[in-house]
Amino acid sequence: MKICFITDHKFSTDGTAYYSGGGLPARMLLRYVRQGSELLVVGRRSRAGNTTLASAPQISFHLLKAYNAPQDAFLHGAALRRELDSCISRADGVILRIPSVLALVAIGVCRRRGKPYLLEICGSAYDSFRWHGDLTGRLAAPVLERYTRRAVAASRWTLYVTQSYLQNNYPSHPQARTLACSDVALAVPPASVLDERLAHISRADFSLRPVRCGQIGNASVPYKGYRIMLLAMRNLRRLGIHVEYHIVGGGDSSALSAQARTLGVGDSLVMHGKMDHECIGDFMQEMDIYVHPSFQEGLPRSIVEAISYGVPCVASNVGGIGELVQEGYMHSVGDSDKLATDLLRLIQDKQELKEVATRNFNHAKVYYPEVLDARRSKFYDAFFQTCNTPTIRK
């Protein structure tokens, strides 16, 4: 059996192996591999040198020549369809990750070829393209939102990474097989983590040291809401509260650093750059509060990781964040005043910090691999059974 996995995600290669920017490591791609099967990953080519290994046995890659940005679907549409057809024609089934212009084009190819396909709904199409960062994305957002709704409504196999948010935005076909299951690949923390977090809170003396707030995200992606946090930090500094902002992730941080200096908090921005996934747990344990003032999300894996370590979280109310963070600690998109208020409430009340930490740690258990993996595998296995043939096509 040969399965084709199509995504807008960017991969780089050194000629022998393929690398992800972090979002699709090998351990996640192996979810689609079964004994005797082959997975062809179709994605975009990254010009940056990614560092997270995506290659693994039974997985091959095709990085598109005709598609790099959303406008290429219109500028090079015929070439893109031919390229996708070459990949899809050799597959027994196709998995499409949405939101994605590429996935919308590929659906048409799947239908013409009579190939079974499964949609993974990982976020809002409108938000994703609205906050893409340029005029093209903002103009395309409502159109792509409409096409995405139609695509999901027609799909017979649909996986949602949220419990309700994306289901409400993108209703499935009445006869569709569906599953609500996060795509997070969570490393289960030691049982002692909650006790260590509560002790961390007890020891913390914010009159002697800054409050350490952390976030994971690409530093060059403005829709992650970094400026909103910088504004909240400025507000808190005026009240005599010193907050350090620790950011983990790749990307060019020069513009972000310049913003921090302009707002008078440049001395409190700490850029860690890329970090091995194995080190994320240590990072979370050093933070007092995790912040996520993003403008668009599906179900953020970084928040799931944070709450699994009992870290109190404050975040915007977009996407499926409401399924992870308590309502009282969410703010509307761009509301730096509310973010500052939420942080202040936690900073000034250690008992509240402990209660939120305990709630987060316990809530994260529904995202443990032992809960998600079996349900996810059963769903994919049922889809694979509908694919045309159990043998690999040449």
mmCIF file of N, CA, C and O in Angstrom, residues 2-96:
data_model
loop_
_atom_site.group_PDB
_atom_site.id
_atom_site.type_symbol
_atom_site.label_atom_id
_atom_site.label_comp_id
_atom_site.label_asym_id
_atom_site.label_seq_id
_atom_site.Cartn_x
_atom_site.Cartn_y
_atom_site.Cartn_z
ATOM 1 N N LYS A 2 0.504 2.190 -0.834
ATOM 2 C CA LYS A 2 1.233 3.452 -0.887
ATOM 3 C C LYS A 2 0.268 4.593 -0.550
ATOM 4 O O LYS A 2 -0.779 4.739 -1.178
ATOM 5 N N ILE A 3 0.630 5.369 0.445
ATOM 6 C CA ILE A 3 -0.183 6.498 0.882
ATOM 7 C C ILE A 3 0.568 7.787 0.552
ATOM 8 O O ILE A 3 1.771 7.889 0.783
ATOM 9 N N CYS A 4 -0.156 8.755 0.047
ATOM 10 C CA CYS A 4 0.409 10.072 -0.270
ATOM 11 C C CYS A 4 -0.087 11.073 0.779
ATOM 12 O O CYS A 4 -1.291 11.193 0.999
ATOM 13 N N PHE A 5 0.836 11.729 1.445
ATOM 14 C CA PHE A 5 0.512 12.732 2.468
ATOM 15 C C PHE A 5 0.880 14.104 1.918
ATOM 16 O O PHE A 5 2.053 14.351 1.590
ATOM 17 N N ILE A 6 -0.093 14.986 1.783
ATOM 18 C CA ILE A 6 0.112 16.280 1.129
ATOM 19 C C ILE A 6 -0.085 17.406 2.137
ATOM 20 O O ILE A 6 -1.108 17.472 2.827
ATOM 21 N N THR A 7 0.887 18.293 2.207
ATOM 22 C CA THR A 7 0.882 19.366 3.190
ATOM 23 C C THR A 7 1.561 20.606 2.629
ATOM 24 O O THR A 7 2.418 20.504 1.741
ATOM 25 N N ASP A 8 1.193 21.771 3.128
ATOM 26 C CA ASP A 8 1.881 23.011 2.769
ATOM 27 C C ASP A 8 3.195 23.183 3.532
ATOM 28 O O ASP A 8 3.924 24.145 3.309
ATOM 29 N N HIS A 9 3.484 22.262 4.435
ATOM 30 C CA HIS A 9 4.680 22.361 5.269
ATOM 31 C C HIS A 9 5.938 22.364 4.393
ATOM 32 O O HIS A 9 5.987 21.720 3.343
ATOM 33 N N LYS A 10 6.959 23.077 4.852
ATOM 34 C CA LYS A 10 8.212 23.166 4.111
ATOM 35 C C LYS A 10 9.258 22.217 4.700
ATOM 36 O O LYS A 10 9.433 22.146 5.911
ATOM 37 N N PHE A 11 9.973 21.538 3.791
ATOM 38 C CA PHE A 11 11.052 20.642 4.168
ATOM 39 C C PHE A 11 12.327 21.060 3.440
ATOM 40 O O PHE A 11 12.279 21.629 2.346
ATOM 41 N N SER A 12 13.445 20.782 4.037
ATOM 42 C CA SER A 12 14.726 20.989 3.370
ATOM 43 C C SER A 12 15.443 19.650 3.277
ATOM 44 O O SER A 12 15.081 18.689 3.965
ATOM 45 N N THR A 13 16.440 19.585 2.423
ATOM 46 C CA THR A 13 17.197 18.350 2.258
ATOM 47 C C THR A 13 18.674 18.651 2.074
ATOM 48 O O THR A 13 19.033 19.691 1.500
ATOM 49 N N ASP A 14 19.501 17.736 2.567
ATOM 50 C CA ASP A 14 20.937 17.852 2.347
ATOM 51 C C ASP A 14 21.404 16.888 1.264
ATOM 52 O O ASP A 14 22.600 16.669 1.072
ATOM 53 N N GLY A 15 20.431 16.308 0.560
ATOM 54 C CA GLY A 15 20.751 15.366 -0.501
ATOM 55 C C GLY A 15 20.612 13.919 -0.086
ATOM 56 O O GLY A 15 20.471 13.032 -0.934
ATOM 57 N N THR A 16 20.642 13.654 1.203
ATOM 58 C CA THR A 16 20.504 12.283 1.693
ATOM 59 C C THR A 16 19.326 12.120 2.647
ATOM 60 O O THR A 16 18.735 11.049 2.737
ATOM 61 N N ALA A 17 18.982 13.169 3.366
ATOM 62 C CA ALA A 17 17.875 13.120 4.319
ATOM 63 C C ALA A 17 17.049 14.392 4.183
ATOM 64 O O ALA A 17 17.492 15.395 3.616
ATOM 65 N N TYR A 18 15.835 14.345 4.737
ATOM 66 C CA TYR A 18 14.927 15.487 4.693
ATOM 67 C C TYR A 18 14.668 15.965 6.120
ATOM 68 O O TYR A 18 14.617 15.158 7.067
ATOM 69 N N TYR A 19 14.465 17.286 6.244
ATOM 70 C CA TYR A 19 14.327 17.904 7.559
ATOM 71 C C TYR A 19 13.121 18.827 7.582
ATOM 72 O O TYR A 19 12.811 19.514 6.603
ATOM 73 N N SER A 20 12.460 18.852 8.727
ATOM 74 C CA SER A 20 11.312 19.710 8.967
ATOM 75 C C SER A 20 11.726 20.913 9.814
ATOM 76 O O SER A 20 12.723 20.852 10.550
ATOM 77 N N GLY A 21 10.958 21.984 9.720
ATOM 78 C CA GLY A 21 11.190 23.113 10.603
ATOM 79 C C GLY A 21 10.779 22.814 12.025
ATOM 80 O O GLY A 21 10.962 23.642 12.919
ATOM 81 N N GLY A 22 10.204 21.654 12.272
ATOM 82 C CA GLY A 22 9.809 21.241 13.612
ATOM 83 C C GLY A 22 8.390 20.722 13.678
ATOM 84 O O GLY A 22 8.039 19.922 14.535
ATOM 85 N N GLY A 23 7.532 21.155 12.743
ATOM 86 C CA GLY A 23 6.121 20.802 12.813
ATOM 87 C C GLY A 23 5.792 19.385 12.402
ATOM 88 O O GLY A 23 4.790 18.821 12.843
ATOM 89 N N LEU A 24 6.632 18.775 11.554
ATOM 90 C CA LEU A 24 6.362 17.413 11.092
ATOM 91 C C LEU A 24 7.632 16.561 11.176
ATOM 92 O O LEU A 24 8.226 16.203 10.162
ATOM 93 N N PRO A 25 8.047 16.219 12.365
ATOM 94 C CA PRO A 25 9.213 15.346 12.527
ATOM 95 C C PRO A 25 8.871 13.914 12.121
ATOM 96 O O PRO A 25 7.697 13.560 11.947
ATOM 97 N N ALA A 26 9.885 13.092 12.018
ATOM 98 C CA ALA A 26 9.689 11.704 11.605
ATOM 99 C C ALA A 26 8.707 10.967 12.508
ATOM 100 O O ALA A 26 7.891 10.174 12.025
ATOM 101 N N ARG A 27 8.755 11.226 13.808
ATOM 102 C CA ARG A 27 7.895 10.479 14.726
ATOM 103 C C ARG A 27 6.415 10.731 14.444
ATOM 104 O O ARG A 27 5.571 9.876 14.728
ATOM 105 N N MET A 28 6.078 11.908 13.864
ATOM 106 C CA MET A 28 4.688 12.177 13.509
ATOM 107 C C MET A 28 4.341 11.555 12.165
ATOM 108 O O MET A 28 3.253 11.008 11.981
ATOM 109 N N LEU A 29 5.242 11.632 11.204
ATOM 110 C CA LEU A 29 4.980 11.056 9.885
ATOM 111 C C LEU A 29 4.840 9.541 9.959
ATOM 112 O O LEU A 29 4.106 8.931 9.159
ATOM 113 N N LEU A 30 5.520 8.913 10.905
ATOM 114 C CA LEU A 30 5.431 7.463 11.042
ATOM 115 C C LEU A 30 4.045 6.993 11.481
ATOM 116 O O LEU A 30 3.744 5.796 11.412
ATOM 117 N N ARG A 31 3.185 7.911 11.901
ATOM 118 C CA ARG A 31 1.802 7.547 12.227
ATOM 119 C C ARG A 31 1.069 6.984 11.012
ATOM 120 O O ARG A 31 0.106 6.221 11.147
ATOM 121 N N TYR A 32 1.523 7.382 9.829
ATOM 122 C CA TYR A 32 0.833 6.984 8.600
ATOM 123 C C TYR A 32 1.466 5.760 7.946
ATOM 124 O O TYR A 32 1.071 5.366 6.850
ATOM 125 N N VAL A 33 2.451 5.180 8.584
ATOM 126 C CA VAL A 33 3.179 4.049 8.008
ATOM 127 C C VAL A 33 2.739 2.757 8.695
ATOM 128 O O VAL A 33 2.647 2.691 9.925
ATOM 129 N N ARG A 34 2.484 1.734 7.874
ATOM 130 C CA ARG A 34 2.152 0.409 8.400
ATOM 131 C C ARG A 34 3.142 -0.602 7.830
ATOM 132 O O ARG A 34 3.856 -0.328 6.873
ATOM 133 N N GLN A 35 3.162 -1.771 8.396
ATOM 134 C CA GLN A 35 4.082 -2.792 7.926
ATOM 135 C C GLN A 35 3.834 -3.074 6.442
ATOM 136 O O GLN A 35 2.705 -3.358 6.029
ATOM 137 N N GLY A 36 4.897 -2.982 5.640
ATOM 138 C CA GLY A 36 4.778 -3.253 4.213
ATOM 139 C C GLY A 36 4.236 -2.093 3.401
ATOM 140 O O GLY A 36 4.041 -2.218 2.196
ATOM 141 N N SER A 37 3.996 -0.944 4.038
ATOM 142 C CA SER A 37 3.452 0.194 3.307
ATOM 143 C C SER A 37 4.545 1.216 3.018
ATOM 144 O O SER A 37 5.664 1.123 3.529
ATOM 145 N N GLU A 38 4.194 2.200 2.212
ATOM 146 C CA GLU A 38 5.118 3.266 1.852
ATOM 147 C C GLU A 38 4.379 4.593 1.941
ATOM 148 O O GLU A 38 3.212 4.694 1.555
ATOM 149 N N LEU A 39 5.045 5.606 2.462
ATOM 150 C CA LEU A 39 4.454 6.939 2.572
ATOM 151 C C LEU A 39 5.242 7.907 1.703
ATOM 152 O O LEU A 39 6.464 8.014 1.821
ATOM 153 N N LEU A 40 4.539 8.602 0.814
ATOM 154 C CA LEU A 40 5.143 9.666 0.009
ATOM 155 C C LEU A 40 4.666 10.995 0.563
ATOM 156 O O LEU A 40 3.468 11.294 0.543
ATOM 157 N N VAL A 41 5.572 11.794 1.081
ATOM 158 C CA VAL A 41 5.246 13.107 1.636
ATOM 159 C C VAL A 41 5.458 14.160 0.549
ATOM 160 O O VAL A 41 6.556 14.286 -0.003
ATOM 161 N N VAL A 42 4.406 14.895 0.236
ATOM 162 C CA VAL A 42 4.463 15.956 -0.769
ATOM 163 C C VAL A 42 4.355 17.290 -0.046
ATOM 164 O O VAL A 42 3.382 17.538 0.678
ATOM 165 N N GLY A 43 5.351 18.144 -0.193
ATOM 166 C CA GLY A 43 5.354 19.431 0.495
ATOM 167 C C GLY A 43 6.132 20.472 -0.276
ATOM 168 O O GLY A 43 6.508 20.276 -1.442
ATOM 169 N N ARG A 44 6.396 21.575 0.385
ATOM 170 C CA ARG A 44 7.144 22.674 -0.219
ATOM 171 C C ARG A 44 8.621 22.577 0.152
ATOM 172 O O ARG A 44 8.977 21.961 1.144
ATOM 173 N N ARG A 45 9.433 23.216 -0.658
ATOM 174 C CA ARG A 45 10.867 23.231 -0.410
ATOM 175 C C ARG A 45 11.233 24.453 0.428
ATOM 176 O O ARG A 45 10.847 25.575 0.112
ATOM 177 N N SER A 46 11.963 24.221 1.502
ATOM 178 C CA SER A 46 12.428 25.313 2.352
ATOM 179 C C SER A 46 13.818 25.744 1.919
ATOM 180 O O SER A 46 14.680 24.907 1.640
ATOM 181 N N ARG A 47 14.029 27.035 1.879
ATOM 182 C CA ARG A 47 15.352 27.554 1.577
ATOM 183 C C ARG A 47 16.220 27.625 2.833
ATOM 184 O O ARG A 47 17.429 27.782 2.740
ATOM 185 N N ALA A 48 15.577 27.536 3.972
ATOM 186 C CA ALA A 48 16.324 27.549 5.235
ATOM 187 C C ALA A 48 16.839 26.152 5.537
ATOM 188 O O ALA A 48 16.297 25.152 5.055
ATOM 189 N N GLY A 49 17.857 26.069 6.343
ATOM 190 C CA GLY A 49 18.392 24.778 6.745
ATOM 191 C C GLY A 49 17.659 24.258 7.966
ATOM 192 O O GLY A 49 18.041 24.558 9.101
ATOM 193 N N ASN A 50 16.577 23.501 7.759
ATOM 194 C CA ASN A 50 15.832 22.941 8.881
ATOM 195 C C ASN A 50 16.686 21.900 9.605
ATOM 196 O O ASN A 50 17.605 21.313 9.024
ATOM 197 N N THR A 51 16.368 21.661 10.858
ATOM 198 C CA THR A 51 17.224 20.784 11.668
ATOM 199 C C THR A 51 16.499 19.573 12.252
ATOM 200 O O THR A 51 17.147 18.688 12.793
ATOM 201 N N THR A 52 15.167 19.521 12.143
ATOM 202 C CA THR A 52 14.420 18.399 12.716
ATOM 203 C C THR A 52 14.280 17.291 11.684
ATOM 204 O O THR A 52 13.681 17.500 10.626
ATOM 205 N N LEU A 53 14.813 16.123 11.969
ATOM 206 C CA LEU A 53 14.804 15.027 11.010
ATOM 207 C C LEU A 53 13.380 14.576 10.708
ATOM 208 O O LEU A 53 12.601 14.277 11.609
ATOM 209 N N ALA A 54 13.055 14.522 9.411
ATOM 210 C CA ALA A 54 11.750 14.034 8.964
ATOM 211 C C ALA A 54 11.863 12.683 8.267
ATOM 212 O O ALA A 54 10.879 11.959 8.150
ATOM 213 N N SER A 55 13.051 12.344 7.787
ATOM 214 C CA SER A 55 13.258 11.084 7.079
ATOM 215 C C SER A 55 13.165 9.893 8.028
ATOM 216 O O SER A 55 13.546 9.982 9.201
ATOM 217 N N ALA A 56 12.662 8.785 7.482
ATOM 218 C CA ALA A 56 12.576 7.536 8.231
ATOM 219 C C ALA A 56 12.369 6.408 7.231
ATOM 220 O O ALA A 56 11.977 6.656 6.081
ATOM 221 N N PRO A 57 12.623 5.162 7.620
ATOM 222 C CA PRO A 57 12.367 4.042 6.712
ATOM 223 C C PRO A 57 10.918 4.050 6.223
ATOM 224 O O PRO A 57 10.002 4.380 6.978
ATOM 225 N N GLN A 58 10.725 3.711 4.964
ATOM 226 C CA GLN A 58 9.414 3.621 4.308
ATOM 227 C C GLN A 58 8.814 4.994 3.979
ATOM 228 O O GLN A 58 7.683 5.068 3.525
ATOM 229 N N ILE A 59 9.560 6.069 4.216
ATOM 230 C CA ILE A 59 9.062 7.412 3.902
ATOM 231 C C ILE A 59 9.938 8.036 2.828
ATOM 232 O O ILE A 59 11.158 8.077 2.954
ATOM 233 N N SER A 60 9.306 8.523 1.746
ATOM 234 C CA SER A 60 10.007 9.273 0.707
ATOM 235 C C SER A 60 9.360 10.654 0.585
ATOM 236 O O SER A 60 8.266 10.895 1.117
ATOM 237 N N PHE A 61 10.033 11.557 -0.112
ATOM 238 C CA PHE A 61 9.577 12.942 -0.193
ATOM 239 C C PHE A 61 9.556 13.425 -1.648
ATOM 240 O O PHE A 61 10.404 13.034 -2.457
ATOM 241 N N HIS A 62 8.597 14.263 -1.934
ATOM 242 C CA HIS A 62 8.561 14.992 -3.208
ATOM 243 C C HIS A 62 8.308 16.456 -2.872
ATOM 244 O O HIS A 62 7.217 16.812 -2.388
ATOM 245 N N LEU A 63 9.307 17.302 -3.095
ATOM 246 C CA LEU A 63 9.155 18.730 -2.838
ATOM 247 C C LEU A 63 8.777 19.413 -4.143
ATOM 248 O O LEU A 63 9.491 19.320 -5.142
ATOM 249 N N LEU A 64 7.637 20.069 -4.126
ATOM 250 C CA LEU A 64 7.021 20.589 -5.349
ATOM 251 C C LEU A 64 7.875 21.648 -6.031
ATOM 252 O O LEU A 64 8.470 22.509 -5.382
ATOM 253 N N LYS A 65 7.887 21.586 -7.340
ATOM 254 C CA LYS A 65 8.594 22.591 -8.141
ATOM 255 C C LYS A 65 7.672 23.744 -8.513
ATOM 256 O O LYS A 65 8.097 24.886 -8.650
ATOM 257 N N ALA A 66 6.380 23.445 -8.700
ATOM 258 C CA ALA A 66 5.442 24.447 -9.214
ATOM 259 C C ALA A 66 4.732 25.227 -8.118
ATOM 260 O O ALA A 66 3.932 26.115 -8.411
ATOM 261 N N TYR A 67 4.987 24.889 -6.849
ATOM 262 C CA TYR A 67 4.231 25.539 -5.767
ATOM 263 C C TYR A 67 5.145 25.880 -4.598
ATOM 264 O O TYR A 67 5.796 25.000 -4.029
ATOM 265 N N ASN A 68 5.173 27.155 -4.261
ATOM 266 C CA ASN A 68 5.898 27.598 -3.076
ATOM 267 C C ASN A 68 5.054 28.524 -2.219
ATOM 268 O O ASN A 68 5.139 28.516 -1.004
ATOM 269 N N ALA A 69 4.195 29.341 -2.857
ATOM 270 C CA ALA A 69 3.344 30.299 -2.158
ATOM 271 C C ALA A 69 1.918 30.179 -2.695
ATOM 272 O O ALA A 69 1.712 29.666 -3.803
ATOM 273 N N PRO A 70 0.899 30.623 -1.925
ATOM 274 C CA PRO A 70 -0.492 30.459 -2.353
ATOM 275 C C PRO A 70 -0.790 30.966 -3.755
ATOM 276 O O PRO A 70 -1.571 30.347 -4.491
ATOM 277 N N GLN A 71 -0.185 32.068 -4.156
ATOM 278 C CA GLN A 71 -0.474 32.608 -5.480
ATOM 279 C C GLN A 71 -0.010 31.693 -6.603
ATOM 280 O O GLN A 71 -0.490 31.802 -7.740
ATOM 281 N N ASP A 72 0.896 30.760 -6.294
ATOM 282 C CA ASP A 72 1.369 29.834 -7.329
ATOM 283 C C ASP A 72 0.260 28.920 -7.828
ATOM 284 O O ASP A 72 0.333 28.399 -8.944
ATOM 285 N N ALA A 73 -0.763 28.706 -7.000
ATOM 286 C CA ALA A 73 -1.886 27.870 -7.427
ATOM 287 C C ALA A 73 -2.624 28.505 -8.597
ATOM 288 O O ALA A 73 -3.264 27.802 -9.395
ATOM 289 N N PHE A 74 -2.542 29.829 -8.707
ATOM 290 C CA PHE A 74 -3.178 30.538 -9.816
ATOM 291 C C PHE A 74 -2.187 30.817 -10.940
ATOM 292 O O PHE A 74 -2.515 30.689 -12.115
ATOM 293 N N LEU A 75 -0.960 31.156 -10.573
ATOM 294 C CA LEU A 75 0.044 31.493 -11.578
ATOM 295 C C LEU A 75 0.566 30.262 -12.309
ATOM 296 O O LEU A 75 0.905 30.325 -13.492
ATOM 297 N N HIS A 76 0.656 29.134 -11.597
ATOM 298 C CA HIS A 76 1.204 27.909 -12.181
ATOM 299 C C HIS A 76 0.243 26.743 -11.960
ATOM 300 O O HIS A 76 0.671 25.616 -11.704
ATOM 301 N N GLY A 77 -1.053 27.004 -12.059
ATOM 302 C CA GLY A 77 -2.065 26.009 -11.734
ATOM 303 C C GLY A 77 -1.951 24.728 -12.530
ATOM 304 O O GLY A 77 -2.015 23.619 -11.970
ATOM 305 N N ALA A 78 -1.758 24.834 -13.844
ATOM 306 C CA ALA A 78 -1.705 23.642 -14.692
ATOM 307 C C ALA A 78 -0.489 22.788 -14.339
ATOM 308 O O ALA A 78 -0.586 21.553 -14.225
ATOM 309 N N ALA A 79 0.664 23.441 -14.149
ATOM 310 C CA ALA A 79 1.877 22.700 -13.796
ATOM 311 C C ALA A 79 1.735 22.047 -12.428
ATOM 312 O O ALA A 79 2.194 20.914 -12.209
ATOM 313 N N LEU A 80 1.101 22.741 -11.495
ATOM 314 C CA LEU A 80 0.914 22.193 -10.156
ATOM 315 C C LEU A 80 0.014 20.969 -10.200
ATOM 316 O O LEU A 80 0.307 19.942 -9.578
ATOM 317 N N ARG A 81 -1.087 21.032 -10.956
ATOM 318 C CA ARG A 81 -1.996 19.883 -11.048
ATOM 319 C C ARG A 81 -1.306 18.676 -11.677
ATOM 320 O O ARG A 81 -1.524 17.536 -11.263
ATOM 321 N N ARG A 82 -0.470 18.925 -12.694
ATOM 322 C CA ARG A 82 0.269 17.811 -13.306
ATOM 323 C C ARG A 82 1.219 17.172 -12.301
ATOM 324 O O ARG A 82 1.344 15.944 -12.234
ATOM 325 N N GLU A 83 1.884 18.005 -11.519
ATOM 326 C CA GLU A 83 2.835 17.493 -10.534
ATOM 327 C C GLU A 83 2.115 16.685 -9.454
ATOM 328 O O GLU A 83 2.575 15.609 -9.046
ATOM 329 N N LEU A 84 0.980 17.211 -8.986
ATOM 330 C CA LEU A 84 0.200 16.489 -7.991
ATOM 331 C C LEU A 84 -0.370 15.197 -8.571
ATOM 332 O O LEU A 84 -0.391 14.158 -7.905
ATOM 333 N N ASP A 85 -0.810 15.244 -9.806
ATOM 334 C CA ASP A 85 -1.374 14.056 -10.447
ATOM 335 C C ASP A 85 -0.337 12.947 -10.531
ATOM 336 O O ASP A 85 -0.642 11.769 -10.327
ATOM 337 N N SER A 86 0.912 13.321 -10.798
ATOM 338 C CA SER A 86 1.985 12.332 -10.875
ATOM 339 C C SER A 86 2.168 11.619 -9.547
ATOM 340 O O SER A 86 2.439 10.406 -9.512
ATOM 341 N N CYS A 87 2.023 12.345 -8.452
ATOM 342 C CA CYS A 87 2.166 11.746 -7.116
ATOM 343 C C CYS A 87 0.930 10.954 -6.724
ATOM 344 O O CYS A 87 1.033 9.818 -6.226
ATOM 345 N N ILE A 88 -0.244 11.527 -6.946
ATOM 346 C CA ILE A 88 -1.492 10.916 -6.498
ATOM 347 C C ILE A 88 -1.837 9.679 -7.318
ATOM 348 O O ILE A 88 -2.384 8.698 -6.796
ATOM 349 N N SER A 89 -1.500 9.692 -8.598
ATOM 350 C CA SER A 89 -1.854 8.568 -9.472
ATOM 351 C C SER A 89 -1.201 7.267 -9.015
ATOM 352 O O SER A 89 -1.724 6.180 -9.264
ATOM 353 N N ARG A 90 -0.061 7.357 -8.344
ATOM 354 C CA ARG A 90 0.665 6.169 -7.895
ATOM 355 C C ARG A 90 0.284 5.740 -6.480
ATOM 356 O O ARG A 90 0.832 4.766 -5.956
ATOM 357 N N ALA A 91 -0.638 6.483 -5.851
ATOM 358 C CA ALA A 91 -1.014 6.206 -4.461
ATOM 359 C C ALA A 91 -2.315 5.414 -4.384
ATOM 360 O O ALA A 91 -3.157 5.466 -5.288
ATOM 361 N N ASP A 92 -2.467 4.680 -3.298
ATOM 362 C CA ASP A 92 -3.710 3.960 -3.035
ATOM 363 C C ASP A 92 -4.683 4.804 -2.216
ATOM 364 O O ASP A 92 -5.884 4.541 -2.204
ATOM 365 N N GLY A 93 -4.170 5.802 -1.519
ATOM 366 C CA GLY A 93 -4.994 6.713 -0.737
ATOM 367 C C GLY A 93 -4.206 7.967 -0.427
ATOM 368 O O GLY A 93 -2.971 7.967 -0.501
ATOM 369 N N VAL A 94 -4.920 9.037 -0.078
ATOM 370 C CA VAL A 94 -4.283 10.337 0.110
ATOM 371 C C VAL A 94 -4.764 10.951 1.423
ATOM 372 O O VAL A 94 -5.961 10.921 1.735
ATOM 373 N N ILE A 95 -3.819 11.494 2.187
ATOM 374 C CA ILE A 95 -4.131 12.252 3.405
ATOM 375 C C ILE A 95 -3.756 13.703 3.157
ATOM 376 O O ILE A 95 -2.639 13.999 2.729
ATOM 377 N N LEU A 96 -4.681 14.612 3.398
ATOM 378 C CA LEU A 96 -4.514 16.031 3.097
ATOM 379 C C LEU A 96 -4.635 16.837 4.375
ATOM 380 O O LEU A 96 -5.630 16.724 5.098
#
